[in-house]
CSV table of C-alpha atoms in Angstrom, one decimal:
chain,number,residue,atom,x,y,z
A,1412,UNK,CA,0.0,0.0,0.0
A,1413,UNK,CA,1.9,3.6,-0.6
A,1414,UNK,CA,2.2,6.1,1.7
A,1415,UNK,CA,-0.8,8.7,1.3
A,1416,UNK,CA,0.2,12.0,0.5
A,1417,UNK,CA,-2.1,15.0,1.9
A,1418,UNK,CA,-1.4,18.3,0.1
A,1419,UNK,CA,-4.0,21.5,1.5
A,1420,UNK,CA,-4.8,24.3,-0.9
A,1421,UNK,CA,-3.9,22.8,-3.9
A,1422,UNK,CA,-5.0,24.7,-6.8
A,1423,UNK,CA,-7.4,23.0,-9.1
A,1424,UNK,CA,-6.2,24.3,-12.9
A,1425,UNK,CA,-9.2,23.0,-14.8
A,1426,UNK,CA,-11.2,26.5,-15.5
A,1427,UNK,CA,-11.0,30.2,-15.1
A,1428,UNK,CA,-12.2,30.3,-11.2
A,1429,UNK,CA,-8.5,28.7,-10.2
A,1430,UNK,CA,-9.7,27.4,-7.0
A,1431,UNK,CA,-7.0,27.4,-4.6
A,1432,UNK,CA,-7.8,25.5,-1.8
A,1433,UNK,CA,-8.6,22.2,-2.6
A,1434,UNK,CA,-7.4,19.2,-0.1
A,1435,UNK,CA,-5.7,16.2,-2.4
A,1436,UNK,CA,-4.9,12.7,-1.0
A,1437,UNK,CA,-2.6,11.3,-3.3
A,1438,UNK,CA,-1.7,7.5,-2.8
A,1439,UNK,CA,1.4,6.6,-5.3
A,1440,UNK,CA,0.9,7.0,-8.5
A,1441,UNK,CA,-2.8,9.2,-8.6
A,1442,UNK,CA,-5.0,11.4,-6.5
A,1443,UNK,CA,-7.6,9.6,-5.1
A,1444,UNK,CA,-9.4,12.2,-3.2
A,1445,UNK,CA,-10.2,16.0,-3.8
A,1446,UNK,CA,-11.9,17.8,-1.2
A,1447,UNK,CA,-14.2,20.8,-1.8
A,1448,UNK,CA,-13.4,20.8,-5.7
A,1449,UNK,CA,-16.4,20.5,-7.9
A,1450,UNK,CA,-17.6,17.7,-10.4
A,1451,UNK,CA,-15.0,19.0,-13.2
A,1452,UNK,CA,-12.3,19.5,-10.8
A,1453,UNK,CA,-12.3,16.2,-9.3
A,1454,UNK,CA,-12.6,14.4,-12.8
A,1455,UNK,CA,-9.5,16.6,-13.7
A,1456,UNK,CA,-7.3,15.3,-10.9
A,1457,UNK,CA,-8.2,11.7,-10.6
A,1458,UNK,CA,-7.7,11.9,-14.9
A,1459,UNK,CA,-4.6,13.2,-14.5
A,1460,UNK,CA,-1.6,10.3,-13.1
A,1461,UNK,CA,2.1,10.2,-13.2
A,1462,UNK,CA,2.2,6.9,-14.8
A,1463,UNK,CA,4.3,6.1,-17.3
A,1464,UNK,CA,1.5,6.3,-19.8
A,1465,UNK,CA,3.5,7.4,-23.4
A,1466,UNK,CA,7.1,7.6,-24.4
A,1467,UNK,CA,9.6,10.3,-23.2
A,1468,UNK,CA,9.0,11.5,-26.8
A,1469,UNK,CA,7.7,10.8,-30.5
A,1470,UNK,CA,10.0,11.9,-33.6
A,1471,UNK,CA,7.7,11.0,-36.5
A,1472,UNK,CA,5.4,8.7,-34.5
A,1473,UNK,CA,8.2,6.9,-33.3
A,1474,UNK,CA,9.2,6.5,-30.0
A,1475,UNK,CA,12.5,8.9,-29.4
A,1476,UNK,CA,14.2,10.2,-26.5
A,1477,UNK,CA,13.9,13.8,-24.8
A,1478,UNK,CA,17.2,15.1,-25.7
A,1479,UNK,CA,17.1,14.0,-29.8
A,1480,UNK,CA,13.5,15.6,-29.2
A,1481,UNK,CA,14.8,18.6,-28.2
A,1482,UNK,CA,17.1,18.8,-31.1
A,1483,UNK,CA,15.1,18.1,-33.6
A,1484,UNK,CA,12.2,20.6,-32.8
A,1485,UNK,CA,15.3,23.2,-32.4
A,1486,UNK,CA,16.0,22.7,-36.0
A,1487,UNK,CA,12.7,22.8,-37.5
A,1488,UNK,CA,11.8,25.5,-35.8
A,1489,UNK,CA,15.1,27.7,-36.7
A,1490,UNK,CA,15.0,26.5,-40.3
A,1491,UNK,CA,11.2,28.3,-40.7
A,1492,UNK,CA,10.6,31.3,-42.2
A,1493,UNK,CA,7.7,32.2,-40.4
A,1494,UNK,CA,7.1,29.7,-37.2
A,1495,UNK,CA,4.4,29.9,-34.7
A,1496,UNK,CA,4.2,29.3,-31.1
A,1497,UNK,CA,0.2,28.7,-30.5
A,1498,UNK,CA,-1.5,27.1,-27.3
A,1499,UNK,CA,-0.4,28.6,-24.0
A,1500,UNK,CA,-3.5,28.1,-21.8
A,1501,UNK,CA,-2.5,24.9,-20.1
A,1502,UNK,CA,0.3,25.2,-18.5
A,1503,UNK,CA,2.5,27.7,-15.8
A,1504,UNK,CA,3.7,31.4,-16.7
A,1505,UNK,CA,7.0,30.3,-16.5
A,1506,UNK,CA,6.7,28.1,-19.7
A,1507,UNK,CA,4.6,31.1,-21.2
A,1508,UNK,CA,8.1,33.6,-20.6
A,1509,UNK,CA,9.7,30.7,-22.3
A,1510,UNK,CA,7.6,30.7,-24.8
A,1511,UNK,CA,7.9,34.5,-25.7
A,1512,UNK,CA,11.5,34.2,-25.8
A,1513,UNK,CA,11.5,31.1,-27.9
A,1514,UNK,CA,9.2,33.1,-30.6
A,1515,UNK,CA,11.4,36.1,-30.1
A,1516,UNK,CA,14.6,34.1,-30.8
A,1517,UNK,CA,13.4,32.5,-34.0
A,1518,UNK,CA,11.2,35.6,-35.5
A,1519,UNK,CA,7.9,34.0,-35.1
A,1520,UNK,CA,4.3,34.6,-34.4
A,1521,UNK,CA,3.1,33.8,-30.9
A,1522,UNK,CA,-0.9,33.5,-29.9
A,1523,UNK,CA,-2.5,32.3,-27.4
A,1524,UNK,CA,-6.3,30.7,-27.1
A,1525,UNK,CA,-7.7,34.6,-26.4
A,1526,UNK,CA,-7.8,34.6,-30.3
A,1527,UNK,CA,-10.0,31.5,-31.3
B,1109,UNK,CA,-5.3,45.0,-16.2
B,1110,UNK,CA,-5.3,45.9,-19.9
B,1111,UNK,CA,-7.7,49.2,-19.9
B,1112,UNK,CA,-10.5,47.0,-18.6
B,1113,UNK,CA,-12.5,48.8,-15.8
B,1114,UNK,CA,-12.5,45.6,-13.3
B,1115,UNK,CA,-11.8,44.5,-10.1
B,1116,UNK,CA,-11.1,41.1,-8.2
B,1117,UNK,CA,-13.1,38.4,-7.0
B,1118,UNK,CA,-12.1,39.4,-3.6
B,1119,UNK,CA,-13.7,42.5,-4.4
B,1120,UNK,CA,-17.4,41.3,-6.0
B,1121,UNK,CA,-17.5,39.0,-2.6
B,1122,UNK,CA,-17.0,41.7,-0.2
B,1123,UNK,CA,-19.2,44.4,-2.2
B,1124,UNK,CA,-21.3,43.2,-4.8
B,1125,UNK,CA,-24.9,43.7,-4.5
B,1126,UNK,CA,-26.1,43.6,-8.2
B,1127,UNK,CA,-24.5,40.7,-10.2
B,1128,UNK,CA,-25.2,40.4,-13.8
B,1129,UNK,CA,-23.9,36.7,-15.7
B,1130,UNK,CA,-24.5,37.7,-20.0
B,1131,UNK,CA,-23.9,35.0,-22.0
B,1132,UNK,CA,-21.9,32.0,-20.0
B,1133,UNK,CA,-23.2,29.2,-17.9
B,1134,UNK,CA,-21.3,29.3,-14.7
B,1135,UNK,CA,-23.4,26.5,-12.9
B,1136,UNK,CA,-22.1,24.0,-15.2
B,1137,UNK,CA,-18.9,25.7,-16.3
B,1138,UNK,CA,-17.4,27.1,-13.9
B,1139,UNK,CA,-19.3,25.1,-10.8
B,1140,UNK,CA,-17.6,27.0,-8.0
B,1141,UNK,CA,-17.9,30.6,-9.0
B,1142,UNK,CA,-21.2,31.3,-7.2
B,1143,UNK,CA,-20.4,30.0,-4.3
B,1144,UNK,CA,-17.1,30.9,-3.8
B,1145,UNK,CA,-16.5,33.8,-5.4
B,1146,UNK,CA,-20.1,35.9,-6.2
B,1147,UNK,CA,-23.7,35.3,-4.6
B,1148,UNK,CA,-24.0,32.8,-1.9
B,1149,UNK,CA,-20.9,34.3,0.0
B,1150,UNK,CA,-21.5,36.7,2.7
B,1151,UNK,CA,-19.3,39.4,2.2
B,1152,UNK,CA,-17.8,42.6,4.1
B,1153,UNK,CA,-20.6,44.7,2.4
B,1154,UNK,CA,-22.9,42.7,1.4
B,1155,UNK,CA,-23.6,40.7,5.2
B,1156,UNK,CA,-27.0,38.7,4.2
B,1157,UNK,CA,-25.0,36.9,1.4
B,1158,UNK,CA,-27.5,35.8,-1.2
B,1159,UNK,CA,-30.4,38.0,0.1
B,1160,UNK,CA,-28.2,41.0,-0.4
B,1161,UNK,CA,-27.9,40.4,-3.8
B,1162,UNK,CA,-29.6,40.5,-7.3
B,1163,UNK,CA,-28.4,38.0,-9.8
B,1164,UNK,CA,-29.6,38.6,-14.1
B,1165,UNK,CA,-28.6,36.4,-16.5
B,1166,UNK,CA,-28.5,36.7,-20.1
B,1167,UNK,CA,-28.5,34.2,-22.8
B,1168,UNK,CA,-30.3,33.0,-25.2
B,1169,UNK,CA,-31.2,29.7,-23.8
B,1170,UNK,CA,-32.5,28.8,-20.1
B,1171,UNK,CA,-29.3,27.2,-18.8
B,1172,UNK,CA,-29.2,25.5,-15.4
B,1173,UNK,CA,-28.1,29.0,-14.5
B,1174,UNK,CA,-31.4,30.5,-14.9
B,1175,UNK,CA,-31.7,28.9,-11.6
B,1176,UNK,CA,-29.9,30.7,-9.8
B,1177,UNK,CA,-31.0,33.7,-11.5
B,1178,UNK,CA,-33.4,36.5,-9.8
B,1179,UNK,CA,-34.4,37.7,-13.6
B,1180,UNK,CA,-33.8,35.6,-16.5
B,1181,UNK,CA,-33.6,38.0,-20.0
B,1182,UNK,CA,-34.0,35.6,-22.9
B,1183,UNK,CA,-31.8,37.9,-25.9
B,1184,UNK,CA,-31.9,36.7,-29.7
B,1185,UNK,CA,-28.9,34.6,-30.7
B,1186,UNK,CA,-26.9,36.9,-32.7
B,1187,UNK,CA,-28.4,40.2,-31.0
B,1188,UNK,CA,-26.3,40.7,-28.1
B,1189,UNK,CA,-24.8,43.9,-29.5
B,1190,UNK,CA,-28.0,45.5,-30.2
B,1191,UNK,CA,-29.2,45.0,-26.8
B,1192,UNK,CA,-26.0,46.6,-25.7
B,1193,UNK,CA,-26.5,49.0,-27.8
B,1194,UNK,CA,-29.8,50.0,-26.3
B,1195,UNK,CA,-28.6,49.7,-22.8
B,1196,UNK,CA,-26.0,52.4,-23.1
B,1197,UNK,CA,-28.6,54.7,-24.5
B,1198,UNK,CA,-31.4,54.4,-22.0
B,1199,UNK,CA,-28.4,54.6,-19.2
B,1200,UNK,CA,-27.2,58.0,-20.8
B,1201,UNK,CA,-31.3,58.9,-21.3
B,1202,UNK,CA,-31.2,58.7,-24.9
B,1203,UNK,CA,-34.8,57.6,-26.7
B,1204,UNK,CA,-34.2,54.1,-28.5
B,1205,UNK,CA,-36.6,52.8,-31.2
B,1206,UNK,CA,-38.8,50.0,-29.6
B,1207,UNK,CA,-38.9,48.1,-33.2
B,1208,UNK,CA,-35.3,48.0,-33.2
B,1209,UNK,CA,-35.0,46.2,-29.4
B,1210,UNK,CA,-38.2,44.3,-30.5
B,1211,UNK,CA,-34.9,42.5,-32.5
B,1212,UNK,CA,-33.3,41.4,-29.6
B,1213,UNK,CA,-36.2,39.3,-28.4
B,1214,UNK,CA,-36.8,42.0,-25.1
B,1215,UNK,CA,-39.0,45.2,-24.7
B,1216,UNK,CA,-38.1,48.4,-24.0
B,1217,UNK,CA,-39.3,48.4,-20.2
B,1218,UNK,CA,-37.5,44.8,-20.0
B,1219,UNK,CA,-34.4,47.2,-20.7
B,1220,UNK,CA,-35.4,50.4,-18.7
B,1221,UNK,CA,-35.9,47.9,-15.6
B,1222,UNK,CA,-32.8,46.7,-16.1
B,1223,UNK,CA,-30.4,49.7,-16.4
B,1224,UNK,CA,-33.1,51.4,-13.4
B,1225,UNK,CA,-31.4,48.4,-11.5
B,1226,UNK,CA,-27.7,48.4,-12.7
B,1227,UNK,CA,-28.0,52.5,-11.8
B,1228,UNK,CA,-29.3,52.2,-8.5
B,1229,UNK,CA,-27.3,49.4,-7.3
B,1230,UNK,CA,-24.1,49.9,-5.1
B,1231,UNK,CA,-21.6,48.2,-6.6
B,1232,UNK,CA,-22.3,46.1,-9.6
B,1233,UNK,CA,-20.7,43.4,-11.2
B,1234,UNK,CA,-21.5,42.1,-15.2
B,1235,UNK,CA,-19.7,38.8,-15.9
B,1236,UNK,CA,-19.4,38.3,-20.1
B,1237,UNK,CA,-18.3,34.7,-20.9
B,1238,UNK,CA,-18.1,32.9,-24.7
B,1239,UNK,CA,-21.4,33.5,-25.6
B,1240,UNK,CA,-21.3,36.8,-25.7
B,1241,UNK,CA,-17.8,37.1,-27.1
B,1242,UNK,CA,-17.3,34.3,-29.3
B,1243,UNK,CA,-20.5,34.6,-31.2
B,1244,UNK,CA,-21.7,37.4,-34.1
B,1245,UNK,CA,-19.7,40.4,-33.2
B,1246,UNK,CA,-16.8,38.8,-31.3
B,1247,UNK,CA,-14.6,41.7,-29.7
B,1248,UNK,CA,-17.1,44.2,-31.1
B,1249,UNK,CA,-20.3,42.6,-28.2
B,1250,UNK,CA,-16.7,42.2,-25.6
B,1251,UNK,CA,-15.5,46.0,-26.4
B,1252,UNK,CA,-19.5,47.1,-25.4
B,1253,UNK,CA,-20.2,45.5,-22.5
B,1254,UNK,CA,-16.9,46.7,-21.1
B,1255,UNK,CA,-18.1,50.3,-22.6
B,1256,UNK,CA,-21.1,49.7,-20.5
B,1257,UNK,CA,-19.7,49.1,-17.5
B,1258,UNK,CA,-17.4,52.0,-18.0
B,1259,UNK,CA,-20.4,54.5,-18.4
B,1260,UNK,CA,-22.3,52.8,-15.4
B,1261,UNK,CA,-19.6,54.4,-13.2
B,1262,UNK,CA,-21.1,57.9,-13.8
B,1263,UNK,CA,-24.1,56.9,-11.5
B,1264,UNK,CA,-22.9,54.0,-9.1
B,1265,UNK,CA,-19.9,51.8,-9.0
B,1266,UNK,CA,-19.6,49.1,-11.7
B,1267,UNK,CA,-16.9,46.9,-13.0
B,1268,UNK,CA,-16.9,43.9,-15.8
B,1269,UNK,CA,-14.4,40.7,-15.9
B,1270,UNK,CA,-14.4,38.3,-19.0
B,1271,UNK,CA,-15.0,34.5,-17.7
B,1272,UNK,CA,-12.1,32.8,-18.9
B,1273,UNK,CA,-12.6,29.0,-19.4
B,1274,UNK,CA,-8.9,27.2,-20.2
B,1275,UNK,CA,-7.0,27.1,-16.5
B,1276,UNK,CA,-4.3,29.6,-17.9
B,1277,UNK,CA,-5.4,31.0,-20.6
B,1278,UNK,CA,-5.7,34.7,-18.4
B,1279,UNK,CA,-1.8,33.9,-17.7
B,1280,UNK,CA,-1.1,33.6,-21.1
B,1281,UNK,CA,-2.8,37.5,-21.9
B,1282,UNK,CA,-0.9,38.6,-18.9
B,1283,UNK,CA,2.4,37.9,-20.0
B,1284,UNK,CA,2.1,38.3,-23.3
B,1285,UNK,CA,0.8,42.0,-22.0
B,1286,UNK,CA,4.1,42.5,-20.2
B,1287,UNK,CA,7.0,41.0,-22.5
B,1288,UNK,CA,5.6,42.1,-25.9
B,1289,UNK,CA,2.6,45.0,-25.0
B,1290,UNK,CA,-0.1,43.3,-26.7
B,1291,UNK,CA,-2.0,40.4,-25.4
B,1292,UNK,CA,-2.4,37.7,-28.5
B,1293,UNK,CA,-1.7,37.4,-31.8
B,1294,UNK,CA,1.9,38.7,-32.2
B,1295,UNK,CA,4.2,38.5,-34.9
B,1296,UNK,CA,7.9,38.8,-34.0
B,1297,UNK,CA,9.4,38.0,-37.5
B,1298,UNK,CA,10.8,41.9,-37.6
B,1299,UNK,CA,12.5,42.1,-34.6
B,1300,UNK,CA,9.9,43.6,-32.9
B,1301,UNK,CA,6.3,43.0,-31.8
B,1302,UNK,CA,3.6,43.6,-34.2
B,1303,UNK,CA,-0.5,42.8,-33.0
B,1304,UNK,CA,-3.0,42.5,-35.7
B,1305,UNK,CA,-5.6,39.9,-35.0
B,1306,UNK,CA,-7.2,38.5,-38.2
B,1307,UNK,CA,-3.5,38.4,-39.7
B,1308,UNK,CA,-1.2,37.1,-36.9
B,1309,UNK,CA,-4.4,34.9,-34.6
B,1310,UNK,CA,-4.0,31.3,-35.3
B,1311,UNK,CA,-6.8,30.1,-37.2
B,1312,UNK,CA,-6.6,32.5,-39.7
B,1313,UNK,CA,-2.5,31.8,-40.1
B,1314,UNK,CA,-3.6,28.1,-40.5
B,1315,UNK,CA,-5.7,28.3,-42.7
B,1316,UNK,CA,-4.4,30.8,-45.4
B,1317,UNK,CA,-1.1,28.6,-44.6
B,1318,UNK,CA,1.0,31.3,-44.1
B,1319,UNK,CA,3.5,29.7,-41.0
B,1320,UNK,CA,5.9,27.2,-42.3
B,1321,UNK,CA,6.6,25.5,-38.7
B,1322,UNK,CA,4.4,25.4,-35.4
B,1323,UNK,CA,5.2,24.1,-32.0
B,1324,UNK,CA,2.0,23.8,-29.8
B,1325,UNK,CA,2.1,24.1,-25.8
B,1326,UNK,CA,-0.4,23.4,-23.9
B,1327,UNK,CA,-3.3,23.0,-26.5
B,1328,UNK,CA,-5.1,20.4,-28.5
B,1329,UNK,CA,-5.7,22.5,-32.2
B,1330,UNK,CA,-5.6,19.7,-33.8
B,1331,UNK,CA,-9.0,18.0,-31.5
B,1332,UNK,CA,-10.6,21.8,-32.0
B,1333,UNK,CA,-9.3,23.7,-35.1
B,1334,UNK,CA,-11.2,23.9,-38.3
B,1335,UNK,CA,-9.9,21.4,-40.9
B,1336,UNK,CA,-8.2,23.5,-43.3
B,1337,UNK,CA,-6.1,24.6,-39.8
B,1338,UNK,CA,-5.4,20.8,-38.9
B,1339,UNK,CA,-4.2,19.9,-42.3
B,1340,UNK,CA,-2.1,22.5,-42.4
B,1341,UNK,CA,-0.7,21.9,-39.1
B,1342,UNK,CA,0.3,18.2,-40.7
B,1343,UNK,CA,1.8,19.6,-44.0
B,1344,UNK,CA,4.3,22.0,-42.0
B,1345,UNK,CA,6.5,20.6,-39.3
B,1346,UNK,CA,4.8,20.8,-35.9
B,1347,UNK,CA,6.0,20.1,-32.7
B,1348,UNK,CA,4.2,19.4,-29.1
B,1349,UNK,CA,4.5,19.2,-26.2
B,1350,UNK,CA,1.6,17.6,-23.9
B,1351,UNK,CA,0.7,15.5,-20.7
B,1352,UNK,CA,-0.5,12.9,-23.2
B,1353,UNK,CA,-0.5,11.7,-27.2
B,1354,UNK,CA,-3.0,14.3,-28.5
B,1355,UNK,CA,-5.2,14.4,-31.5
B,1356,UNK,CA,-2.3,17.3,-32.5
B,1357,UNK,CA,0.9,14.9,-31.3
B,1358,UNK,CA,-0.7,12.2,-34.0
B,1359,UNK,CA,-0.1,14.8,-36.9
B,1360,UNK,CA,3.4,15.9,-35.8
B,1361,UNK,CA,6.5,15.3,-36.7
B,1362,UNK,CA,7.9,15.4,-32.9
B,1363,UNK,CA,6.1,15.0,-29.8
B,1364,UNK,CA,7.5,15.3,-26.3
B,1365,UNK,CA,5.4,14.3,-23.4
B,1366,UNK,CA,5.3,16.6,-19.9
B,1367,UNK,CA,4.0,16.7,-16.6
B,1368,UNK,CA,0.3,17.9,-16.0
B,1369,UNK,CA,0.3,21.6,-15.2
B,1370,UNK,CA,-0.7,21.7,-11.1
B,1371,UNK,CA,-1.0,17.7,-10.9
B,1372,UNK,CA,2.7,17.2,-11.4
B,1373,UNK,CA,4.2,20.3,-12.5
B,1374,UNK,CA,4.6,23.1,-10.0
B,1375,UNK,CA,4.7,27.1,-11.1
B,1376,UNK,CA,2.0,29.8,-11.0
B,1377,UNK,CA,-1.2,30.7,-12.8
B,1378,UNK,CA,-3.4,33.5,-13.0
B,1379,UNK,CA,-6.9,33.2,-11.6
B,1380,UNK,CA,-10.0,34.8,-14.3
B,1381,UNK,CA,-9.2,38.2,-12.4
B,1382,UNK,CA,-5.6,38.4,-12.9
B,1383,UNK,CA,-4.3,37.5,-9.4
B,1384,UNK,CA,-1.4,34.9,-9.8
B,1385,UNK,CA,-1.4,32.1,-7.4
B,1386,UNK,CA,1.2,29.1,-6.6
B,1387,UNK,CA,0.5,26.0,-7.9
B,1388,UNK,CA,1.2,22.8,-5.4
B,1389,UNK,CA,1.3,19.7,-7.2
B,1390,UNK,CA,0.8,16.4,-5.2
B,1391,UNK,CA,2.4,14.0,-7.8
B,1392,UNK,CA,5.6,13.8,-9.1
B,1393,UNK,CA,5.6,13.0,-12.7
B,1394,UNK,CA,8.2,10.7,-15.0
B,1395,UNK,CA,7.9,13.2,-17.2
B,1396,UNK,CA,10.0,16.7,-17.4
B,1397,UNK,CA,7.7,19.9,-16.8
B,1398,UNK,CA,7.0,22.3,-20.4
B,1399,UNK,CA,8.8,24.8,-18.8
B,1400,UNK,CA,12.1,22.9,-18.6
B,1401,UNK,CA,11.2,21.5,-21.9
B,1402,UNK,CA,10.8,25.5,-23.5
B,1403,UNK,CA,14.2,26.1,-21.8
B,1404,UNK,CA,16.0,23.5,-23.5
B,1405,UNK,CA,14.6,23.9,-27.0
B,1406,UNK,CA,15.1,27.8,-26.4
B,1407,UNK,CA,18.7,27.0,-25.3
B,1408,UNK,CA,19.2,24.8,-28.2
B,1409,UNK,CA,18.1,27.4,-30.6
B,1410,UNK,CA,20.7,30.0,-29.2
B,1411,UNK,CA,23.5,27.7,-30.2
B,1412,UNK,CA,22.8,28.3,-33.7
B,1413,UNK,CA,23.7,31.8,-35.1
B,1414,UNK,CA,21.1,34.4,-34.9
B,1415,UNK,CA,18.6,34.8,-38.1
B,1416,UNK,CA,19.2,38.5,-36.9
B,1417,UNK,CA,23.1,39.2,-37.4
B,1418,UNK,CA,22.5,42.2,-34.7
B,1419,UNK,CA,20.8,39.9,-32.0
B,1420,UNK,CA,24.2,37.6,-31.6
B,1421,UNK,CA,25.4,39.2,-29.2
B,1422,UNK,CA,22.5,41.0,-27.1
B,1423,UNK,CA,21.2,37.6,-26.9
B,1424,UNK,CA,23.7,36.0,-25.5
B,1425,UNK,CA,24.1,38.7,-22.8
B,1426,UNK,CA,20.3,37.5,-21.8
B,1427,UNK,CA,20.5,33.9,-21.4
């Protein structure tokens, strides 16, 4: 049985309201218990496990690792002429200041979901 | 805060006594939002809680939300600027043409009870969410109701906040705000920040086929984007980077998998009213975070010479 894991005011990421105190039990692998989120937050938790679901990476749908990942995407994205950077929404501001300075560095287009 | 005249949640629980919801359906979309944030809460200024507030909602269907709802205005899908339209004139005393509102679906003393109520109240609140913005008029129905609100405040004190649906998607218009000055939609290929929605927003780039390379973070375009957008997204060399093998990763040429934002990644997000707060994952994850994975591709781009002969060295100096 693993050791469960109580973490207070967790903050639930699933919509706009970014309700930060939610109580999660996490046992091993998954959360199995998510006090006072609602419906949507708990299915996001519980969906949400740090198996080892997929490969480290995919490099023309085959399995590849991180660092030739990393490479790759480097070159395709400096070789453009006119790259975008799209998404942003799901996931921390740090990656989003990453992000701008990625687009900056390789004269490209960034957007964000605002524009759908 | 990006010109808007709005406040904080903090700030509609403690003093909010007339709250208006215009096309969004926060009972099923955003569950928590009345009760921890708007009408049931008893606030500073507003003790009674619920019974110290009024509650309207607008759409064009009865949503579960109508519920919760102390007047329910039914508007005409498609006519949400006209009735906005009409509301700014009756609240600045202007005649309007009841054959015109007769458009929207309401009457004129629907209206007239309406702004009667957002004038008198004490501090009032109007929440916009897709439905108003994302349907006929887009930014044009957004850029009124914000107008609205902004007139209110010559007779009481009123404010209006967008209901943002993606976790970070306010993050992302915050930071984008503060690095480049505009909040979506920028092109960088001269060197400097450009904004023009229509030409640089992502749809339209997609689908006229005008970017040679994407790399996606923290999206699914490819589950949600219009087909001419997908394919070209699989004719040009795309790259993501997701908690799991996407409908997006399946037509890209590389695909690295990350740990879920706030489930296994730490790092900060902003709340639909622009205050940041910590994340604090409870899982650790296999996988590395997209920030550390943005650093890495960023670093490994710097390696090569710069496209811009000028930026070698400045950019060097800020790594």
């Amino acid at each position: 049985m693993p050791e469960l894991k109580i973490v207070k005011n967790a903050t639930c990421t699933f919509c706009g309201c970014v309700c930060d105190d939610i109580e999660l039990h996490a046992e091993g692998e998954r959360v199995v218990e998510t006090k006072r989120a609602c419906s949507l937050g708990e299915s996001w938790f519980k969906h949400h496990t740090a198996e080892r679901l997929y490969p480290d990476a995919l490099i023309d749908g085959k399995p590849a690792t991180v660092d030739d990942a990393v490479e790759v995407a480097a070159e395709y994205l400096y070789r453009a002429h006119m790259p975008l950077v799209y998404g942003l929404s799901n996931t921390t501001c740090e990656a989003q200041r990453e992000a701008v300075f990625l687009a900056e560095l390789i004269g490209g287009v960034i957007d964000s979901h605002t524009s759908l | 805060m990006g010109g808007k005249v709005t406040c904080t949640l903090g700030e509609v629980k403690n003093r909010a006594d007339f709250i208006i919801y215009w096309g969004g359906n926060p009972a099923e979309c955003h569950p928590r939002h009345f009760t921890k944030y708007t009408l049931t809460q008893k606030g500073k200024f507003v003790p009674t809680g619920r019974k110290g507030r009024t509650m309207v909602l607008v759409d064009i269907r009865e949503t579960p939300s109508a519920k919760a709802a102390d007047v329910f205005l039914q508007v005409r899908p498609g006519k949400d600027f006209e009735m906005v339209a009409a509301l700014r004139a009756l609240v600045k005393g202007q005649p309007v043409d009841p054959a015109l509102v007769a458009e929207t679906g309401l009457t004129v003393e629907q209206l007239q009870d309406f702004v009667n109520q957002m004038k008198s109240c004490k501090f009032g609140v109007l929440f916009f969410g897709m439905g108003l913005s994302m349907t006929r008029g887009k930014h044009m129905n957004s850029a009124s109701v914000l107008a609205l609100a902004a007139e209110l405040n010559a007779f009481t004190k009123f404010v209006a906040m967008p209901m943002r649906g993606h976790g970070n998607v306010t993050g992302a218009d915050v930071i984008l705000r503060y690095t480049t000055g505009y909040p979506f939609g920028i092109n960088l290929c001269r060197g400097y920040p450009r904004f023009n929605p229509g030409e640089f927003s992502t749809v339209d780039l997609l689908v006229r086929g005008d970017n040679d390379a994407s790399l996606i973070l923290g999206a699914d375009p490819g589950a949600t984007m219009p087909q001419p957008a997908i394919e070209h997204l699989a004719r040009t060399p795309t790259i993501v980077l997701d908690p799991k093998v996407t409908h997006t990763s399946k037509i890209s040429r590389v695909h690295i998998t990350t740990a879920a934002t706030g489930v296994s990644a730490p790092g900060t997000v902003y709340r639909m009213d622009e205050v940041p707060l910590p994340l604090r994952p409870a899982l650790k994850s296999p996988y590395p975070t997209d920030e550390e994975v943005m650093r890495r591709i960023r670093e490994a781009v710097m390696k090569k010479p710069a496209w811009l002969p000028a930026a070698n060295g400045r950019l060097a100096a800020r790594a």
